[in-house]
Coordinates of C-alpha atoms in Angstrom, one line a residue:
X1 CA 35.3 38.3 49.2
X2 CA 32.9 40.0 51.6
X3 CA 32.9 43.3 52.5
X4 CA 33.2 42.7 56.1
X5 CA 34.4 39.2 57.0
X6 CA 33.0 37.7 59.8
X7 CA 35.7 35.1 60.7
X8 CA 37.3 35.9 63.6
X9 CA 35.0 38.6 65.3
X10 CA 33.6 38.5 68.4
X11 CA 29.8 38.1 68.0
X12 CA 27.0 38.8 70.6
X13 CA 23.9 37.6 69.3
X14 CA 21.4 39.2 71.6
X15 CA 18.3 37.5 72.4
X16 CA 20.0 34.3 71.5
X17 CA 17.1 32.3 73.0
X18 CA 14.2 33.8 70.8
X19 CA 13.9 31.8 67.6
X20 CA 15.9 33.9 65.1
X21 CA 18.4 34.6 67.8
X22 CA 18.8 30.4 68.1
X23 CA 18.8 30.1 64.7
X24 CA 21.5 32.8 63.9
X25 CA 23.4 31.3 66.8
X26 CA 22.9 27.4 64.8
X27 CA 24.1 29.5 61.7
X28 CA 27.5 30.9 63.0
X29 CA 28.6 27.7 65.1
X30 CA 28.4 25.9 61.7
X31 CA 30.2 28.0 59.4
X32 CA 32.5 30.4 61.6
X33 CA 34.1 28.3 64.1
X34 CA 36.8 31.4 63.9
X35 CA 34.4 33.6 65.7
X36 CA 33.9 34.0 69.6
X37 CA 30.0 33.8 69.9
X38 CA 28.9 35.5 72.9
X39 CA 25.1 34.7 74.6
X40 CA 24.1 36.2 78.1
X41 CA 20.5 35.6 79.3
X42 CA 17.4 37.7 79.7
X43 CA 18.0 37.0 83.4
X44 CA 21.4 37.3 83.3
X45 CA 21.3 41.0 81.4
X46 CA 18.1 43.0 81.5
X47 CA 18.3 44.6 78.2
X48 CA 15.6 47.5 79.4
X49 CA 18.4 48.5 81.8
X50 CA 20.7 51.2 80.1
X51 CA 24.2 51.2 82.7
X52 CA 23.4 47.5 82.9
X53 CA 23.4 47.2 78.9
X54 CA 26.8 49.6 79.1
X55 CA 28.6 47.4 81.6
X56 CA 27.9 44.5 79.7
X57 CA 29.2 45.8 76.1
X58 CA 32.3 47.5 77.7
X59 CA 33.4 44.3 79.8
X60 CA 33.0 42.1 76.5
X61 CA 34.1 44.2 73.9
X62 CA 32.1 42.2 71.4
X63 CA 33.3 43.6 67.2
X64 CA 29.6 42.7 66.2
X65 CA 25.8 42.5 67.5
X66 CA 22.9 41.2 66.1
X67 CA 20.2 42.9 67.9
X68 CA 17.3 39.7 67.9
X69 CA 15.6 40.7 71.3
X70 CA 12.2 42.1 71.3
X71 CA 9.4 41.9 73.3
X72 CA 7.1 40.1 70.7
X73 CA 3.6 38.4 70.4
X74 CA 0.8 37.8 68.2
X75 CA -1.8 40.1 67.1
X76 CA -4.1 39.7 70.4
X77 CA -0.9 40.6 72.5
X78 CA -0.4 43.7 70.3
X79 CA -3.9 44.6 71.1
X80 CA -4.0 43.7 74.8
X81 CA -0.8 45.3 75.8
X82 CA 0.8 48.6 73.9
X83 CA 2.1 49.9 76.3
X84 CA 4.7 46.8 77.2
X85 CA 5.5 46.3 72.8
X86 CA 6.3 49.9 72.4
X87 CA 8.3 50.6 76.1
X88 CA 10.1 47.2 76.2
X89 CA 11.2 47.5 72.3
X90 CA 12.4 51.0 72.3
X91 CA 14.2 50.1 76.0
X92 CA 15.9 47.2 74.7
X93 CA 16.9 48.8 71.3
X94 CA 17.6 52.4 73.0
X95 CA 20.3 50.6 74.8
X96 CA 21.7 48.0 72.7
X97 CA 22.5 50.8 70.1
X98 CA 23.6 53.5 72.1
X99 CA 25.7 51.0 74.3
X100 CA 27.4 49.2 70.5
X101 CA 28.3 53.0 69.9
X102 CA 29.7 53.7 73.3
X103 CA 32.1 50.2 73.4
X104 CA 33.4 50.5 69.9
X105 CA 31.5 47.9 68.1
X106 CA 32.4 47.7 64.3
X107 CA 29.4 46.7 63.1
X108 CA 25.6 46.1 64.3
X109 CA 22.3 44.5 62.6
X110 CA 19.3 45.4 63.9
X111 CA 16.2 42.9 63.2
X112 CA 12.9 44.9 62.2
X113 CA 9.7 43.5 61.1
X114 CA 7.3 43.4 57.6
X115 CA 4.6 45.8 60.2
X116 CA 6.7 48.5 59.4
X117 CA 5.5 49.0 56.4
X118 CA 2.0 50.9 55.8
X119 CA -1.1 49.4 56.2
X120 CA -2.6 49.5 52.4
X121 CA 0.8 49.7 50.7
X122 CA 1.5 48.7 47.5
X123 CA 2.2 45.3 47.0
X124 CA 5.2 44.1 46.8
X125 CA 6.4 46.2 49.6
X126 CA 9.8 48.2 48.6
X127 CA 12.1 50.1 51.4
X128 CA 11.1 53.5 49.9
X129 CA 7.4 52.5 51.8
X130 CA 8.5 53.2 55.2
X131 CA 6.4 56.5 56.5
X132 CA 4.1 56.4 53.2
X133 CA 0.9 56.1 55.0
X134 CA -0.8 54.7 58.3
X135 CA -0.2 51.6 60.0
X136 CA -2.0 48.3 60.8
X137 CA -3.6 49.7 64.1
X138 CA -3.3 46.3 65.8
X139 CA 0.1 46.3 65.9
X140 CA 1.2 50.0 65.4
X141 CA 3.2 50.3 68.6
X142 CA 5.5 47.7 68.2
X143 CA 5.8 48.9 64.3
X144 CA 6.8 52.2 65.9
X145 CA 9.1 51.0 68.0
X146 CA 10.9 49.1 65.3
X147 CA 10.9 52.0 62.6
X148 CA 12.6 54.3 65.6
X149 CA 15.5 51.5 65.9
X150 CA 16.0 51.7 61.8
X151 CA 15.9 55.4 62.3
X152 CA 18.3 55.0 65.2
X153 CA 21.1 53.2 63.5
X154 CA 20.8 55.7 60.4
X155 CA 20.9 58.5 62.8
X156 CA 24.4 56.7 63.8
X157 CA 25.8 56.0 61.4
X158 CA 24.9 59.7 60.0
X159 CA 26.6 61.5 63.0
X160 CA 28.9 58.4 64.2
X161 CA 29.6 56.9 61.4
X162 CA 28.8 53.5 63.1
X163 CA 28.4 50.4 60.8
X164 CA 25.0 50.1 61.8
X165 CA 22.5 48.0 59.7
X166 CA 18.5 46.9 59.9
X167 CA 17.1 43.9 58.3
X168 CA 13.1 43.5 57.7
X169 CA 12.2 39.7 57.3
X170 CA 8.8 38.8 56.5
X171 CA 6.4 36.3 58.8
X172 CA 8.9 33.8 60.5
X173 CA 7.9 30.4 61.6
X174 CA 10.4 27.1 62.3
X175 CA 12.4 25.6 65.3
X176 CA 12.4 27.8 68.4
X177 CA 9.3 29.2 67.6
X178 CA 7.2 30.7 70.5
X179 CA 4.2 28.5 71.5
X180 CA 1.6 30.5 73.7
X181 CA -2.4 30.8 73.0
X182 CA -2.0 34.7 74.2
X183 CA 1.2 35.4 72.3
X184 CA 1.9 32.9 68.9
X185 CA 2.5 34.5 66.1
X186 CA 0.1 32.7 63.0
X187 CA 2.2 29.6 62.0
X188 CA 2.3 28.4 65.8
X189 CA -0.9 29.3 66.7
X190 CA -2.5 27.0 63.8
X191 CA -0.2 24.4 65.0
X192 CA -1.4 24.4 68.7
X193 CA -5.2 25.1 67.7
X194 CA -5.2 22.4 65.2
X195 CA -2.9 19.6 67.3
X196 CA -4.7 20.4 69.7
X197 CA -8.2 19.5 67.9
X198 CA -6.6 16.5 66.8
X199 CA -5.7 15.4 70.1
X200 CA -9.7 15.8 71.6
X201 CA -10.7 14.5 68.5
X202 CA -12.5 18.0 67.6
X203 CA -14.8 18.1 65.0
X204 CA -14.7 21.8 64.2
X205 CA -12.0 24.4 64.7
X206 CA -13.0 28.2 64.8
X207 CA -10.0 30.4 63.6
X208 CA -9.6 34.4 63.9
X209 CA -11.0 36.4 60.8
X210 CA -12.2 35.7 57.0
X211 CA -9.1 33.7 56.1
X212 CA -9.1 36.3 53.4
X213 CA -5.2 37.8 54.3
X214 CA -2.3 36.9 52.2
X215 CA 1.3 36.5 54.0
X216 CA 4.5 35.5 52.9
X217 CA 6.2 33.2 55.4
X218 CA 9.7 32.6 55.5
X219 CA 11.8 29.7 57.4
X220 CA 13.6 30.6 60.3
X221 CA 17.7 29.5 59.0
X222 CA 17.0 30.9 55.9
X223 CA 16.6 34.0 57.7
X224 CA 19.3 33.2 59.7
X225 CA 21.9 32.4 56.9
X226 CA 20.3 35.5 55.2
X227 CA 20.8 38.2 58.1
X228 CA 24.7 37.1 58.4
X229 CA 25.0 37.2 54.5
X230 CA 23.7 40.8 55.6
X231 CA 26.6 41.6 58.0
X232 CA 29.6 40.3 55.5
X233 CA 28.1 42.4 52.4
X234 CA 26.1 45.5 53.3
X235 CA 26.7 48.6 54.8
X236 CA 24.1 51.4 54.1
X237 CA 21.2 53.3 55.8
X238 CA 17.3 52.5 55.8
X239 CA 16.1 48.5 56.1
X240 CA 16.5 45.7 53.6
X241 CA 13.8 43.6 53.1
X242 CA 14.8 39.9 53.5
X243 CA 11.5 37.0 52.5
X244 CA 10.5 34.1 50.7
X245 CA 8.9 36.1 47.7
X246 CA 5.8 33.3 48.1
X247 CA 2.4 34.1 49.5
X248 CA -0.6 32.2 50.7
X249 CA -4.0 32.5 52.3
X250 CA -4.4 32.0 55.5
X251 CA -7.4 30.2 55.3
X252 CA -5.0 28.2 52.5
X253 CA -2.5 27.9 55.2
X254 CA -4.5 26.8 57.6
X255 CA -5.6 23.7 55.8
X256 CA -2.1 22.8 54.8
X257 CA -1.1 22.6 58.5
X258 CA -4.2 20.6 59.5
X259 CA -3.2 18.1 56.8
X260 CA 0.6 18.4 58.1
X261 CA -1.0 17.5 61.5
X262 CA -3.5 15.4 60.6
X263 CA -6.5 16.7 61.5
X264 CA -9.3 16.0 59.2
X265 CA -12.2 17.5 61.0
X266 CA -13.5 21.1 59.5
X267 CA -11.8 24.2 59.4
X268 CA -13.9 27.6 59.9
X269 CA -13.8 31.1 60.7
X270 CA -15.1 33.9 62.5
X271 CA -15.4 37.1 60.4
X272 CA -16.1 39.0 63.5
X273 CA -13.0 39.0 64.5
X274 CA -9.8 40.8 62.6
X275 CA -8.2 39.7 59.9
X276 CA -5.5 42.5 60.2
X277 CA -3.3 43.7 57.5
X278 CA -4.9 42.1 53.8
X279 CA -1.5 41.6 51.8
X280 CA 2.1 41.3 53.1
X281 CA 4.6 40.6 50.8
X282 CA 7.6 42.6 50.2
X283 CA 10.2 43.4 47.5
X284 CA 13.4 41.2 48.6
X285 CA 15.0 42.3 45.2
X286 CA 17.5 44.3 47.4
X287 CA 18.5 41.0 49.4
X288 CA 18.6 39.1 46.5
X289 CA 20.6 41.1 44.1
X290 CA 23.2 40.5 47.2
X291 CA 23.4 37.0 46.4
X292 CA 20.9 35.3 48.5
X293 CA 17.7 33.6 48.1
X294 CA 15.5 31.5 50.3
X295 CA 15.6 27.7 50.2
X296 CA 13.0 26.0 52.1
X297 CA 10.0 25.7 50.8
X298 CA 7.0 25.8 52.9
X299 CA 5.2 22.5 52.8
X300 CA 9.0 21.3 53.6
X301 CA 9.4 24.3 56.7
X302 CA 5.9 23.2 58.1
X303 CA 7.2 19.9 58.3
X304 CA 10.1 21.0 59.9
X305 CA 8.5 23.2 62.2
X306 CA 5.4 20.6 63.6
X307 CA 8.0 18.2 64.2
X308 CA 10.1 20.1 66.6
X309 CA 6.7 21.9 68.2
X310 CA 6.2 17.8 69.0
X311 CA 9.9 17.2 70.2
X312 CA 9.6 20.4 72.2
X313 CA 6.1 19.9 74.4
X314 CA 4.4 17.7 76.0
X315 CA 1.5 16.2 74.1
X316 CA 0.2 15.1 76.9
X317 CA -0.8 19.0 78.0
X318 CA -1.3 19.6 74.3
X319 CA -4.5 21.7 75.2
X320 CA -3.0 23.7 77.5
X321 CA -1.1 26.9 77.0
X322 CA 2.5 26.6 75.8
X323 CA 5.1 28.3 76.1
X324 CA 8.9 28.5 74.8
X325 CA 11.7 28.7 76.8

């Protein structure tokens, strides 16, 4: 029996259009039709805007949040725009929190990110690393951002006692993902680069960095399931890791996606540009000892992810920029 059941709650999954917030939203329609499931759109609700954010939570009264918004992107959006990852995410998180506290909510998750985590830690990546050492510079203010929410729902559930929980998945990719040549995150942007090739019939394809990096990559509904598994058995302070526990290269990775897609011209890369962070896997014991475990494996979640990237777009504007709704 769960600690905290979730049938029968009132659920606002914010940022229910993102990818983990669709795929969280997928999750509960299928296995808690008890449950009121409450969505509101970015233009609906401007999360940055603190007596909006209020109104909204004390109209709808909602017993649980799963904070999913974030102003996200992919390393050269980090790089390109600070400012906007580290305002938007601590405005958006600032007043999701603070307004769950102020309306009562029993219990909130609040969704992190592996960048967290030093640099140069140690491999694999426990909780205890947060604040060990430096950050990956590319994308420290967005890490920042995300360690003040952790610290934020501690520092709640310290003086509140609020029921207030982080999660720290590893590299996402799957259906919903966010397809734009300024802002995809890895999986997408080899997708678009190398459909794309395929389309122009390309001989070459240049790609960012040495190829050198390792990531772990994890399927968006195994997240999903993973994050309300969260929510029914966990109640404690600091972030739990939640990933696949399997790594690869990215230069590895990239070649499995051009086979996926089917394009057979050569594959190279450009050391000039940064490779960011060298290793990124993290300790999921925590997560698992819960009683979950990832099930998708990634050959299978590329699949799954190329084929709604082509149910999603236009091939026809395939070498154009894309982007999600």
């Amino acid at each position: 029996m769960p600690v905290f059941p979730l049938q029968n709650k009132k659920i606002w999954v914010a940022g229910h259009n993102g990818m983990v917030g669709s795929a969280v939203l997928r999750h509960l329609t299928a296995h808690y039709q008890s449950c009121e499931i409450l969505t509101i759109s970015r233009n609906a609700l401007d999360l940055t805007d603190q007596a909006a954010t209020n109104k909204w939570l004390a109209a709808n009264k909602p017993d649980v949040v799963v904070l999913a918004a974030a102003h996200v992107g992919g390393i050269g959006a980090n790089a390109s725009e600070p400012a906007d990852f580290i305002y938007k995410n601590l405005a958006i998180q600032n007043n999701v929190i603070h307004g769950a506290y102020l309306a009562g909510v029993e219990k909130l998750l609040f969704l992190g990110s592996s960048c967290i985590y030093p640099k140069m830690a140690k491999q694999p990546i426990t909780e205890e690393a947060l604040l060990t050492d430096a950050l990956e510079p590319t994308n420290e203010p967005y890490a920042i951002a995300k360690i003040a929410g952790i610290k934020m729902c501690d520092a709640y559930r310290a003086q509140y006692g609020c029921d207030f929980i982080s999660a720290m998945p590893c590299n996402l990719y799957g259906a919903g993902d966010y397809y734009d040549e300024h802002r995809a995150h890895v999986i997408p942007s080899l997708i678009m680069k190398l459909h794309t090739a395929k389309v122009q019939n390309a001989t070459s394809v240049t790609l960012w960095g040495t190829g050198s990096p390792l990531r772990e990559f994890l399927y968006v509904d195994d997240l999903a399931a993973g994050l309300v598994h969260l929510l029914e058995n966990f109640s404690d302070k600091g972030p739990v890791n939640i990933g696949s526990g399997i790594e690869i290269s990215i230069h590895d990775l990239a070649h499995k996606i051009a086979e996926i897609v089917g394009y057979d011209g050569a594959v190279t890369f450009d050391p000039s540009k940064p490779d960011g962070t060298p290793r990124k896997l993290m300790d999921s014991s925590r997560m698992n000892a819960l009683g979950w475990q990832a099930k998708t494996a990634l050959e299978d979640g590329l699949k799954q992810a190329y084929h709604d990237y082509l149910n999603r777009f236009d091939q026809s504007k395939s070498n154009a920029s894309h982007k999600a709704a």
